[in-house]
Coordinates of C-alpha atoms and ligand atoms in Angstrom, one line a residue:
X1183 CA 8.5 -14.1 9.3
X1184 CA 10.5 -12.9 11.9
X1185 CA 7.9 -10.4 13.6
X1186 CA 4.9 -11.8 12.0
X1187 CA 2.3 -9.2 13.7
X1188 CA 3.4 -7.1 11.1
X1189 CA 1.4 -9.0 8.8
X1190 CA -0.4 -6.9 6.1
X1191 CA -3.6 -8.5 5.4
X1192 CA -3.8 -7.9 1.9
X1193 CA -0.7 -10.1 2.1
X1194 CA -0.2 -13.0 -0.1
X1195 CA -2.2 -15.3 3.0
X1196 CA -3.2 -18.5 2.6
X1197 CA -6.6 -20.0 1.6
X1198 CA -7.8 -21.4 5.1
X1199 CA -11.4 -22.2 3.4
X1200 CA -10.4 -25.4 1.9
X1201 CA -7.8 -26.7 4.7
X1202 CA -7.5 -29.8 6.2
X1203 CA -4.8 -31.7 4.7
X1204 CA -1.7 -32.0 6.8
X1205 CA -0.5 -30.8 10.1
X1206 CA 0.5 -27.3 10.6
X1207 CA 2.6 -25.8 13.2
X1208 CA -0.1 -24.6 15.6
X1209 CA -2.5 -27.5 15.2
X1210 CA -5.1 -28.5 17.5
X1211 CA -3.7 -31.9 18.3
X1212 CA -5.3 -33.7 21.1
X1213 CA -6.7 -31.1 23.1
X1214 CA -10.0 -30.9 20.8
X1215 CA -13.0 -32.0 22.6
X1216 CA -15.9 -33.7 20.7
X1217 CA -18.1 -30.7 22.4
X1218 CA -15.4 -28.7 21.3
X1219 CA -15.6 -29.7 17.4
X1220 CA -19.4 -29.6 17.6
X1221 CA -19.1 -25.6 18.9
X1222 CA -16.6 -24.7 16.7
X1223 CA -18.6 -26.4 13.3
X1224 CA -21.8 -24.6 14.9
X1225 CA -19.6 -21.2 14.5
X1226 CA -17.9 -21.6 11.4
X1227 CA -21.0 -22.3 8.6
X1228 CA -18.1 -22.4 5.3
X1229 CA -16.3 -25.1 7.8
X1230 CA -19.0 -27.4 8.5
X1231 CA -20.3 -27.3 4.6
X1232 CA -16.9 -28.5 4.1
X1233 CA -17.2 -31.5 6.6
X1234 CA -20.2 -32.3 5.7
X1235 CA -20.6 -36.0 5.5
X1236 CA -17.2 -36.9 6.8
X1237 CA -19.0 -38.8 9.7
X1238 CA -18.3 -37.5 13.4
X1239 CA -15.2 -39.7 13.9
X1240 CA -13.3 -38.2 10.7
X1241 CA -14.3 -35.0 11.2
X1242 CA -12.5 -34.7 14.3
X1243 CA -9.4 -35.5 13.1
X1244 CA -9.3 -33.4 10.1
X1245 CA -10.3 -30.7 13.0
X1246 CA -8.0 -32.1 15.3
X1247 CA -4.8 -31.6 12.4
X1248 CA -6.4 -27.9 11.3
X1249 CA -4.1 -25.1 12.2
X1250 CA -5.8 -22.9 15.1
X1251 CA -6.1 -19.6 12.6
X1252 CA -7.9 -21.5 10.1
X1253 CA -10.3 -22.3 12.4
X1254 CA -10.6 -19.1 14.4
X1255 CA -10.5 -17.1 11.1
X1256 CA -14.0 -17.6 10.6
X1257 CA -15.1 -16.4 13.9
X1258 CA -13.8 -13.1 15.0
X1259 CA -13.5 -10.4 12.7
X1260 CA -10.9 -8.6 14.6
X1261 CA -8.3 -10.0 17.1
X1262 CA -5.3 -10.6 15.4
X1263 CA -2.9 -9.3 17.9
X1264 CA -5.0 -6.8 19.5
X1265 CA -3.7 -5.2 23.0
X1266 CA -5.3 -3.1 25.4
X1267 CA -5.4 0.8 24.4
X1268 CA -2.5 1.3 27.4
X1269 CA 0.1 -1.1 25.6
X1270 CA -0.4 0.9 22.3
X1271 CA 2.7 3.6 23.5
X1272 CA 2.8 5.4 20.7
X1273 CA -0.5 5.0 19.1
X1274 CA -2.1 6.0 22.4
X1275 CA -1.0 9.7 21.4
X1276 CA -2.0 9.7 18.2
X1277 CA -5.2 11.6 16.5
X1278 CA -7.3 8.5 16.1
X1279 CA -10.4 6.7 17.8
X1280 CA -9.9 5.0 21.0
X1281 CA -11.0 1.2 20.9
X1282 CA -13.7 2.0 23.7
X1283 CA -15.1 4.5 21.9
X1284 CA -18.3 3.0 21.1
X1285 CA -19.5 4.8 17.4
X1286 CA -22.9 5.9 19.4
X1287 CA -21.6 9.3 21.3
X1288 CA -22.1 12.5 19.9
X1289 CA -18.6 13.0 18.4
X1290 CA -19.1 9.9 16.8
X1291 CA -20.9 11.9 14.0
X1292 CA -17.9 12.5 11.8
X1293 CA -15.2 15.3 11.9
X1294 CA -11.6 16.0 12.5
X1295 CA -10.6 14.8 16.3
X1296 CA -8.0 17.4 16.4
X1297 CA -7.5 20.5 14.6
X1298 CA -4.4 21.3 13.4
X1299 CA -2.8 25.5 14.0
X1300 CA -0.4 24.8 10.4
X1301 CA 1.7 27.7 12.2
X1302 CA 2.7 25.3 15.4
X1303 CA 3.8 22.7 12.3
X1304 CA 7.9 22.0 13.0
X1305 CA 9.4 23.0 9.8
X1306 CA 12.2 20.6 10.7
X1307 CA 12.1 16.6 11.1
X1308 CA 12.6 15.0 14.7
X1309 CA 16.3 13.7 15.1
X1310 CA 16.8 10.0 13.6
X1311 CA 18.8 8.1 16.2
X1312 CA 23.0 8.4 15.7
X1313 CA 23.7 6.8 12.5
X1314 CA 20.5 7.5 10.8
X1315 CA 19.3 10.3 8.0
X1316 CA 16.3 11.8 7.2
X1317 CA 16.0 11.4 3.0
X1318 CA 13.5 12.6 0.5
X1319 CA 13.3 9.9 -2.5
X1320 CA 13.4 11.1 -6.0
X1321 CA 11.2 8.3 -7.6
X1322 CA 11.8 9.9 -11.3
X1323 CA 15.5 8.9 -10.8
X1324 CA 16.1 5.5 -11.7
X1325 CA 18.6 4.5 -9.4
X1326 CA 16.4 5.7 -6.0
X1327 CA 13.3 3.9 -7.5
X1328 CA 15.7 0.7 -8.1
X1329 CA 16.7 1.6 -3.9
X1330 CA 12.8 1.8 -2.9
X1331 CA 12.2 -1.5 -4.8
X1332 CA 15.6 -3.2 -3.3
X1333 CA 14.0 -2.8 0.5
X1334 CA 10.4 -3.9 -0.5
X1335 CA 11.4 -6.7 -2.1
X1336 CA 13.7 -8.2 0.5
X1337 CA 12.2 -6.2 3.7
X1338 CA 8.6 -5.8 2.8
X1339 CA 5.4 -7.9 4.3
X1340 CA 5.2 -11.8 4.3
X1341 CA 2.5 -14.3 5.5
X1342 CA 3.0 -15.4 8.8
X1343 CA 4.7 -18.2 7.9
X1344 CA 7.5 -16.6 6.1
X1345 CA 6.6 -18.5 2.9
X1346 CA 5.7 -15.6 0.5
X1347 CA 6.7 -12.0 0.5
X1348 CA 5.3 -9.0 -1.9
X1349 CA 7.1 -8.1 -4.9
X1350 CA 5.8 -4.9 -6.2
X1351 CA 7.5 -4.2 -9.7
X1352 CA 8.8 -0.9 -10.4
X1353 CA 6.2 -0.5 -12.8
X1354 CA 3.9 -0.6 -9.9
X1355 CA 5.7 1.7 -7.6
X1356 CA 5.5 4.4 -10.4
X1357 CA 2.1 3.8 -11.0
X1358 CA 1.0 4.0 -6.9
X1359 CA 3.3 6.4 -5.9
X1360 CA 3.5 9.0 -9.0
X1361 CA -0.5 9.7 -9.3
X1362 CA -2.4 13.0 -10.2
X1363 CA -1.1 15.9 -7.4
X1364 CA 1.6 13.3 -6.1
X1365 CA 4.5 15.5 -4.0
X1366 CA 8.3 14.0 -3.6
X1367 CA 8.2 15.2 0.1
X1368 CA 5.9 12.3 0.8
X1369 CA 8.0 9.8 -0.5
X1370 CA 9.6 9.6 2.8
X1371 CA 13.2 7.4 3.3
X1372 CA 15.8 6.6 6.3
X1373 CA 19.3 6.0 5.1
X1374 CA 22.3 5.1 7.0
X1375 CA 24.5 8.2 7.4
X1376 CA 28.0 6.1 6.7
X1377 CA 27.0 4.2 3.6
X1378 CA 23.5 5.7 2.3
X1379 CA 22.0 2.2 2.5
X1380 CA 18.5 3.1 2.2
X1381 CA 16.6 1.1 5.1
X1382 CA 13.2 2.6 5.8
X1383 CA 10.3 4.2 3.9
X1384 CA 6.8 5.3 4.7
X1385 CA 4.8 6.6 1.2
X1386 CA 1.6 8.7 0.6
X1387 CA 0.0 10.3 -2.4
X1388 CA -3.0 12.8 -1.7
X1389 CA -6.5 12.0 -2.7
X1390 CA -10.0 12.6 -1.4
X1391 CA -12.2 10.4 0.2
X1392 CA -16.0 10.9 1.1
X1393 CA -17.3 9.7 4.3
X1394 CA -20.9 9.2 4.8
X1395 CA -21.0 12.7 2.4
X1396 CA -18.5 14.7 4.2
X1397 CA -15.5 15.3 1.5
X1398 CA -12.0 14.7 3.0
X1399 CA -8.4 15.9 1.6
X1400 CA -6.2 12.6 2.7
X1401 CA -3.1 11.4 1.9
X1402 CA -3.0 7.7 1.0
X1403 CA -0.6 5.8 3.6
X1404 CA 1.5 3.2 2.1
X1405 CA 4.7 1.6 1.8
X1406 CA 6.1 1.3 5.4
X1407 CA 8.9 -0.7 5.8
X1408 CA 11.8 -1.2 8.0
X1409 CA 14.7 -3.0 7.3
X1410 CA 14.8 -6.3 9.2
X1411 CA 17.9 -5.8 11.0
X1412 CA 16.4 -2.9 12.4
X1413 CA 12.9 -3.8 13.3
X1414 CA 11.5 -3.3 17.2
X1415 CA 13.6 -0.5 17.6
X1416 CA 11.0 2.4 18.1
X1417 CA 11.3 3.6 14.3
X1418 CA 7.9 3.3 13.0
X1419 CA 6.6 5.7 15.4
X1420 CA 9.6 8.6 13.9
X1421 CA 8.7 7.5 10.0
X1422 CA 4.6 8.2 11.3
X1423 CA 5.2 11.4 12.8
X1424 CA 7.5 12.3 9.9
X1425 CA 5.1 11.7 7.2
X1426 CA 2.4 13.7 8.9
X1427 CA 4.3 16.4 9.8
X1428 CA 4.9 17.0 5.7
X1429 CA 1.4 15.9 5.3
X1430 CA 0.4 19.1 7.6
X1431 CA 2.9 21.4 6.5
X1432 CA 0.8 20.3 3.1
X1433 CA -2.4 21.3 4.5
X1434 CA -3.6 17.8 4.5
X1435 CA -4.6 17.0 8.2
X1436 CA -6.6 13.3 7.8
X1437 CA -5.2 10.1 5.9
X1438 CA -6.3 6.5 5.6
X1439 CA -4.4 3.6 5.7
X1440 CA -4.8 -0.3 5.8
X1441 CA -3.2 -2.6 7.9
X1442 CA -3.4 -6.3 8.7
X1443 CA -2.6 -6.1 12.6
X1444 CA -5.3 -4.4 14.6
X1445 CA -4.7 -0.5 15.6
X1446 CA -6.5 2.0 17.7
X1447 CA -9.0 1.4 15.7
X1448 CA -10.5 0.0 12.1
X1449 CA -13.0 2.1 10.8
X1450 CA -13.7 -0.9 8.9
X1451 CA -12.5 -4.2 8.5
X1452 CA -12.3 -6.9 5.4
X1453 CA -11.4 -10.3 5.0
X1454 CA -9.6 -11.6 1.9
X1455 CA -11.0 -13.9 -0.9
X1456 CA -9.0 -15.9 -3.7
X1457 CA -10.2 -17.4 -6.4
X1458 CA -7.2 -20.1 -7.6
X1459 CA -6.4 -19.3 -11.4
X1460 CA -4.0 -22.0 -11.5
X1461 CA -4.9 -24.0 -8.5
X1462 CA -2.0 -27.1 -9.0
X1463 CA 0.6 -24.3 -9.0
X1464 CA -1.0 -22.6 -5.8
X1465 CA -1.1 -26.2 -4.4
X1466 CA 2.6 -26.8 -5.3
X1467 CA 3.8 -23.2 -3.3
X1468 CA 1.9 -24.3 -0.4
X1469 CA -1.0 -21.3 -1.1
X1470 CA -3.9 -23.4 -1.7
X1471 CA -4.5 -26.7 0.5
X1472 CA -5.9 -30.1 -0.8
X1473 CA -9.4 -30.4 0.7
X1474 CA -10.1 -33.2 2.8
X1475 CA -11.1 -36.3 0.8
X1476 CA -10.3 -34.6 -2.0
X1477 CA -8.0 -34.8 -5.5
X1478 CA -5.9 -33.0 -7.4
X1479 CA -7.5 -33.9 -10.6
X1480 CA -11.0 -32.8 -8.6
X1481 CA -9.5 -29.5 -7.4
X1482 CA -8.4 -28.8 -10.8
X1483 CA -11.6 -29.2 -12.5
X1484 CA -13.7 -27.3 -10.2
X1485 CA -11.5 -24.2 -10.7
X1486 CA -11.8 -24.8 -14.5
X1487 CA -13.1 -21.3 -16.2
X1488 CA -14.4 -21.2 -20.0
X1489 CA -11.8 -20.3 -22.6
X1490 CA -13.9 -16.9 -23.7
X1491 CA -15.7 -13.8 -21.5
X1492 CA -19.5 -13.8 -22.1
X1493 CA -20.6 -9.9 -21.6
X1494 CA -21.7 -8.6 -25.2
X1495 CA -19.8 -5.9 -25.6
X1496 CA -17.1 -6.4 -23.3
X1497 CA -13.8 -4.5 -24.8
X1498 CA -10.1 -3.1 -23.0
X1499 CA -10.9 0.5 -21.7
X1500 CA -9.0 3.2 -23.8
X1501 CA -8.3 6.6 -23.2
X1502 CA -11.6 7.1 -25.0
X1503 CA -13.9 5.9 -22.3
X1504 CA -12.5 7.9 -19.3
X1505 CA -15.5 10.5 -19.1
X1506 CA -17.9 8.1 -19.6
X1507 CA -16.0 5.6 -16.9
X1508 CA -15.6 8.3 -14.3
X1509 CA -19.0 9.1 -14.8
X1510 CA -19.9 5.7 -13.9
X1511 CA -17.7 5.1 -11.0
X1512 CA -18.4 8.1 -9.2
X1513 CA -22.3 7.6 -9.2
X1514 CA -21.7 3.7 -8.0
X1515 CA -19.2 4.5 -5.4
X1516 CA -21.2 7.4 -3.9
X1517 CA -23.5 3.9 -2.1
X1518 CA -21.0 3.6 0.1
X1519 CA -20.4 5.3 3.1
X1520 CA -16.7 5.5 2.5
X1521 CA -15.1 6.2 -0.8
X1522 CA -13.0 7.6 -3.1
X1523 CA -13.5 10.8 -5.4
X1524 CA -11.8 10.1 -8.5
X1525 CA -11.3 13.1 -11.0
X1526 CA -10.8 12.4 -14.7
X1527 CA -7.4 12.9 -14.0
X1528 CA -7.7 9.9 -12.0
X1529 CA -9.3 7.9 -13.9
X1530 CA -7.2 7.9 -16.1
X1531 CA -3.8 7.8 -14.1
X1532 CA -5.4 4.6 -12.1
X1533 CA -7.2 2.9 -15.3
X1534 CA -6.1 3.1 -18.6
X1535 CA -2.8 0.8 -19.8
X1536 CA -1.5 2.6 -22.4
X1537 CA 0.1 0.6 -24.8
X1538 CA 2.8 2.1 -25.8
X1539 CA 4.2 2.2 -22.1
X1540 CA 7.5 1.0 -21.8
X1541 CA 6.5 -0.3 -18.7
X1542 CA 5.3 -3.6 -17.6
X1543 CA 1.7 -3.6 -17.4
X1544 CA 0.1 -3.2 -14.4
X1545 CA -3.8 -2.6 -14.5
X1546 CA -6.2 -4.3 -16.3
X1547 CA -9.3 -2.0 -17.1
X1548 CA -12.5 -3.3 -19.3
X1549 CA -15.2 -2.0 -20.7
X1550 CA -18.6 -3.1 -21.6
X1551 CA -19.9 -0.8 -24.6
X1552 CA -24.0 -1.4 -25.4
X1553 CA -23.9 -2.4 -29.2
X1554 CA -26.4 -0.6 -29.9
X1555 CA -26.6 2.9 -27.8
X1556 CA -22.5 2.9 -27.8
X1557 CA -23.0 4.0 -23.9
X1558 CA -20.6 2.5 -21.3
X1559 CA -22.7 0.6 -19.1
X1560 CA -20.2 -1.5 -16.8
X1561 CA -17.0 -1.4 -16.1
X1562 CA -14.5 -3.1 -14.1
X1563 CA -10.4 -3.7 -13.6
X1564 CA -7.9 -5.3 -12.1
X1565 CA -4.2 -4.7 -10.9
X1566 CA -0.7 -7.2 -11.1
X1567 CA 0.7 -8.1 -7.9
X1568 CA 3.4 -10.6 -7.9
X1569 CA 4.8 -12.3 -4.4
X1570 CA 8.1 -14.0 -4.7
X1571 CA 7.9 -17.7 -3.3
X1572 CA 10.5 -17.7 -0.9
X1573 CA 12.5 -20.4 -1.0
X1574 CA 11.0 -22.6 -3.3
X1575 CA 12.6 -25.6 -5.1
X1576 CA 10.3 -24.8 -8.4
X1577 CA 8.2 -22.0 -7.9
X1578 CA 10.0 -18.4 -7.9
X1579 CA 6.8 -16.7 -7.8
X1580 CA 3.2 -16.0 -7.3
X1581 CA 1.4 -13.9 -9.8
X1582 CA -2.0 -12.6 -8.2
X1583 CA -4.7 -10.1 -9.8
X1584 CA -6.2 -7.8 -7.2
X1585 CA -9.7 -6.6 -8.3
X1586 CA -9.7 -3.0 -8.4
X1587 CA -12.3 -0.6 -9.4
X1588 CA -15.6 -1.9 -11.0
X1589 CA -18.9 -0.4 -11.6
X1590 CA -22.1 -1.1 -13.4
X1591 CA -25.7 0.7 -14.3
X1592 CA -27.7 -2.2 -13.0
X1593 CA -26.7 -0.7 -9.0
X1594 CA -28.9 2.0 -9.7
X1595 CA -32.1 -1.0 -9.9
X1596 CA -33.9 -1.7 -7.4
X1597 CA -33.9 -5.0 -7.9
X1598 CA -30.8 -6.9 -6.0
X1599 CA -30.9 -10.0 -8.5
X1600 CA -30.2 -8.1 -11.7
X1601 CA -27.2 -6.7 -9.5
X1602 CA -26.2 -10.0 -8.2
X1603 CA -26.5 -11.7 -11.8
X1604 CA -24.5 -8.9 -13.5
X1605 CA -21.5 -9.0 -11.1
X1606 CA -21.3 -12.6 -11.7
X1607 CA -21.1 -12.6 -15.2
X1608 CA -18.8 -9.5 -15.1
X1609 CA -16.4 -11.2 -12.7
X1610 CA -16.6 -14.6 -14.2
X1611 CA -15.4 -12.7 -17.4
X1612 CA -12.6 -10.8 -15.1
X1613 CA -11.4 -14.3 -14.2
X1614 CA -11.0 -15.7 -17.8
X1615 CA -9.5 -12.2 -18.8
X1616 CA -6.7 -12.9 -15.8
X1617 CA -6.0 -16.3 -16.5
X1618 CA -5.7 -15.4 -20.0
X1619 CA -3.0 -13.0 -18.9
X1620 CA -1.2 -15.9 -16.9
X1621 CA -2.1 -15.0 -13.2
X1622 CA -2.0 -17.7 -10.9
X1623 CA -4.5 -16.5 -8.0
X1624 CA -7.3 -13.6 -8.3
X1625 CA -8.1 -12.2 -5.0
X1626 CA -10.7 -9.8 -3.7
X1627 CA -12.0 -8.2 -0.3
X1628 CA -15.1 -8.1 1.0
X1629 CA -15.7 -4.5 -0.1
X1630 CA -17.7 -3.2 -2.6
X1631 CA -20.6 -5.2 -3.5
X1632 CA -18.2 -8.3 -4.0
X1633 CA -20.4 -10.6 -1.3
X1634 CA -22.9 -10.7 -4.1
X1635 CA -20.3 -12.8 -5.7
X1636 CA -17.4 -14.2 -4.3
X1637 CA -19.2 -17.7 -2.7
X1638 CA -20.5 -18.2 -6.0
X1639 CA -17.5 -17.8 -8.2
X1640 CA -15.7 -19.9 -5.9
X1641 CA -13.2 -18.0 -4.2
X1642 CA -12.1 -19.4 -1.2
X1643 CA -11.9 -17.8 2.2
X1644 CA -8.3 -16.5 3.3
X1645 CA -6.9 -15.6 6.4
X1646 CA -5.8 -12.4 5.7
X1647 CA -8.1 -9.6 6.7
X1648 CA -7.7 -6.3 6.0
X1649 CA -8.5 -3.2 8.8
X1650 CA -8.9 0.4 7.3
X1651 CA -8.0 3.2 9.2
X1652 CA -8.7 6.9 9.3
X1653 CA -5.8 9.2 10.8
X1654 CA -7.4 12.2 12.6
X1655 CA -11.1 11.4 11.9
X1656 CA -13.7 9.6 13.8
X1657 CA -16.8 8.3 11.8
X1658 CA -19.0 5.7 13.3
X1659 CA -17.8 1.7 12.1
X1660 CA -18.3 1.0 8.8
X1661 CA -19.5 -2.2 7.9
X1662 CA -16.9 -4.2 5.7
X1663 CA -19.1 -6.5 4.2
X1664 CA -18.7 -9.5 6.6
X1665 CA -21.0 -10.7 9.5
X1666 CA -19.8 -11.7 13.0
X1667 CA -19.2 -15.2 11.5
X1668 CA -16.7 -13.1 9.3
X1669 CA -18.4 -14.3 6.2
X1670 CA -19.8 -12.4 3.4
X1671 CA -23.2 -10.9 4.0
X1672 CA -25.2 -8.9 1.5
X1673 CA -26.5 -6.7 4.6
X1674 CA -23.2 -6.0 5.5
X1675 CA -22.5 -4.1 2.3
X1676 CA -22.5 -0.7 1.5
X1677 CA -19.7 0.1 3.8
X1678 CA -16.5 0.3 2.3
X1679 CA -15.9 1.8 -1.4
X1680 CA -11.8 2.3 -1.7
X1681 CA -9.7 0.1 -2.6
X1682 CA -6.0 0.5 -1.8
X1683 CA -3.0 -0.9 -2.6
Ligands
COA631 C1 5.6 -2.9 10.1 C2 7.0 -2.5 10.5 C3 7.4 -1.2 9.8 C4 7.0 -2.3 12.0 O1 8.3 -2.2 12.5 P1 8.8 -2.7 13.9 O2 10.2 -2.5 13.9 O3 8.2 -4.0 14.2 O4 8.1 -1.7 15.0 P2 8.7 -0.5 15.7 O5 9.5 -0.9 16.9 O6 9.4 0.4 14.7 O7 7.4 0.3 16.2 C5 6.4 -0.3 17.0 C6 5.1 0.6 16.9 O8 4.7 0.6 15.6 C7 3.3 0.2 15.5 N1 3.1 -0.5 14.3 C8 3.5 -1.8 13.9 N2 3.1 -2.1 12.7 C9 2.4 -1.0 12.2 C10 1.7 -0.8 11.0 N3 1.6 -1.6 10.0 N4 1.1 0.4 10.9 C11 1.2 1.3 11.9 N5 1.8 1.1 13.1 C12 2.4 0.0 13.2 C13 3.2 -0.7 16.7 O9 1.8 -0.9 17.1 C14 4.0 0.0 17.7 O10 3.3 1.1 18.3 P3 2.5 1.0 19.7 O11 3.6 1.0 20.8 O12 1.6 2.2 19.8 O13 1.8 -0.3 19.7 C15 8.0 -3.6 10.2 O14 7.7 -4.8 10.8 C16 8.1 -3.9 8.7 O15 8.7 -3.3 7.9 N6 7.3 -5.0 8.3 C17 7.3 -5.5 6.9 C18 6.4 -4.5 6.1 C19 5.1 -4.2 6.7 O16 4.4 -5.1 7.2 N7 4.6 -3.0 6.6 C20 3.4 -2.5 7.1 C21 2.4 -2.6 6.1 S1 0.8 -2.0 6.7

């Protein structure tokens, strides 16, 4: 990637937990110590279950040939390309938390950091530089959805290593961008003034979050993208202060927004899970890595999942089920300090597949109805997003299942086990269900209750990780259900309850 700090971390990252294979680009090479090794294994628990038994000698070489971020990914949570408060220029000025505030002052309680007089709101845009137009994208018309979807997928986030880049389908950019209350004015572009190119675009849709109890009007941040040719040039800042200028003139004064680079500052932060589907294809595109001592016939066993789901009662969601789904998903969210508020409305915008859409599918909703009380007790869903394989002699692309929404009735026990040994039969089932519908790669964050699971169904670690953000609110951290070993941790959970896109 040509700027890879801009890295999103719920890009389509690499599995680092099973590395160890070949040489990457930024490997360790000689410079390992034996005291070195020994530290780094003490750190990194996932690692040294993996080397376990490889005797001292070959574990230093498979350490020695390990690419630096595999290794460090399982030590610091945050990092990735994190500068002092001063070198953020523009972020400096913004509405958000300094990184030195430390969550225990007073104003650390929760609230607005700056409150916003809608009368001092420009009713006019900042000047774009010479050459450059402010535009407002009508997504309904075919032909500017068909623009939107042109700069995403040749402009829009890669890994680090340039290997795989999202392809949202259009389906998809209906479905995120044209929810319940969703206003064209947010659907912000940049065109070229001489030829109308379309080259930038920053995205939100208004919902409302609840943190630790406090309700919150947001818009939903998303979709930021700059044209390659014109990256480093100053013109995220402009598309920012754009978007929240017709957020405010909206009466919508806070957002959230998620980001793989570190910001002034996560309210939370995630790491990225993936559980290989089809693990020879993710071996072929360079995704998954071949284990250390290791086969290919061994790697595709253990990722082997049973041809049929195993919940009684387990059915597709209709439009039949969104009261008692909503319902459902409200109560379980509400344990987290930070979630969404979905109305019915919602529900059933971001859950039911009808049918009869012309459209390509794009979330995956389930049910499980009690045979014998009828009542929905558990639900859970997931949502299609491809990444094209860039540059690949076989492979076009990637087809990954995000996990989206889930909830179940056994949250509201006491008892963690019957909680832990629901979610694994429910997600078990949600990984047959996906590989049913041919995804390649099922992947989850940390969020949620998913630590009760993820080890166990064997996803591996990635190195993506995923920092949440509030714009013009400070709330003390939110755990994001990792420890400082950046592993999942039941006592880390309870943090984060929203999922974005
Ligand atoms: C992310 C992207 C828009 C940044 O553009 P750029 O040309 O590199 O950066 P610009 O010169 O326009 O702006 C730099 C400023 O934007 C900030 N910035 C960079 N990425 C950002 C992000 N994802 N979210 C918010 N601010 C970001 C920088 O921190 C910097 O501000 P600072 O001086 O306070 O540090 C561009 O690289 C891109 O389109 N990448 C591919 C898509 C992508 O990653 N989108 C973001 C998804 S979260």
């Amino acid at each position: 990637m040509a700027d890879n700090k801009d890295t999103k971390g719920k890009a389509p990252a690499n599995q680092t937990s099973e590395s160890g294979s070949s040489p990457k680009p930024y490997s360790i090479g000689d410079k390992l110590t034996p005291k070195m090794a020994e530290s780094l294994l003490e750190n990194n628990p996932a690692l040294k279950n993996e080397m376990a038994g490889l005797g001292k000698d070959k574990t230093a070489e498979a350490l020695r040939k390990m690419d630096i971020a595999d290794l460090l990914t399982g030590l610091a949570v945050g990092g990735k390309n994190q500068k002092d408060m001063a070198s953020y220029k523009f972020w400096q000025t913004q509405p958000v938390p300094r990184f030195d505030e430390t969550g225990s002052e007073p104003s650390a309680t929760g609230g607005p950091i700056k409150m916003i007089d809608p009368e001092k709101v420009s009713k006019e845009p900042d000047a774009l530089v010479e050459g450059f137009e402010w535009a407002t994208l009508d997504l309904t018309n075919e032909v500017e959805l068909q623009e939107l979807w042109d700069l995403l997928t040749y402009h829009y986030v890669e890994d680090d290593n340039a290997m795989f880049r999202f392809r949202y389908s259009k389906a998809f950019l209906h479905w995120a961008l044209m929810s319940p209350g969703w206003k064209k004015e947010w659907h912000v572009g940049v065109r070229a003034t001489k030829s109308k190119k379309l080259v930038a675009s920053i995205c939100g849709v208004p919902t409302e979050l609840r943190v630790r109890g406090q309700k919150i009007k947001v818009t939903e941040i998303n979709f930021l993208c700059i044209h390659k040719k014109l990256r480093s040039k100053r013109l995220t800042p402009v598309l920012i202060k754009e978007i929240t200028r017709r957020c405010y003139l909206n009466g919508i004064y806070q957002a959230i927004y998620t980001a793989g680079v570190v910001l002034p500052t996560p309210v939370s932060s995630c790491r990225y899970y993936h559980r290989p589907l089809d693990w020879l294809k993710l071996y072929e595109v360079g995704f998954s890595p071949l284990p250390h001592g290791s086969t290919k016939a061994r790697q595709i066993t253990k990722n082997h999942l049973p041809s049929n789901t195993s919940s009684p009662g387990l059915r597709p969601m209709e439009l039949k089920d969104v009261d008692a789904v909503q319902d459902l998903l409200e109560r379980y969210l509400r344990r987290f300090d930070m979630n969404q508020a979905f109305t019915k409305d919602e529900v059933k915008h971001w859950l039911v597949h009808r049918d009869n859409d012309e459209q390509e599918q794009v979330v995956w909703s389930y049910v499980v109805e009690d045979p014998e009380t009828h009542k929905i007790t558990d639900f859970f869903s997931f949502y299609s997003l491809a990444s094209t394989v860039i540059q690949h002699p076989k492979h076009k692309d990637v087809c990954a299942a995000y996990l989206y929404y889930y909830a179940t009735e056994t949250a509201f026990q006491e008892d963690m086990k019957t909680l832990k040994d629901r979610l694994q039969m429910l997600m078990n089932d949600a990984l047959i269900l996906a590989k049913k519908a041919r995804f390649d790669v099922f992947n989850a964050l940390t969020l949620h209750d998913n630590p009760l699971f993820l080890e166990a169904l064997k996803f591996g670690a990635g190195d993506g990780q995923l920092h949440f953000y509030l714009y013009n609110y400070r709330t003390a951290p939110i755990p994001g259900g990792v420890n400082e070993k950046n592993l999942p941790d039941e006592k880390q959970m309870g943090g984060v309850g929203v999922v974005m896109l």
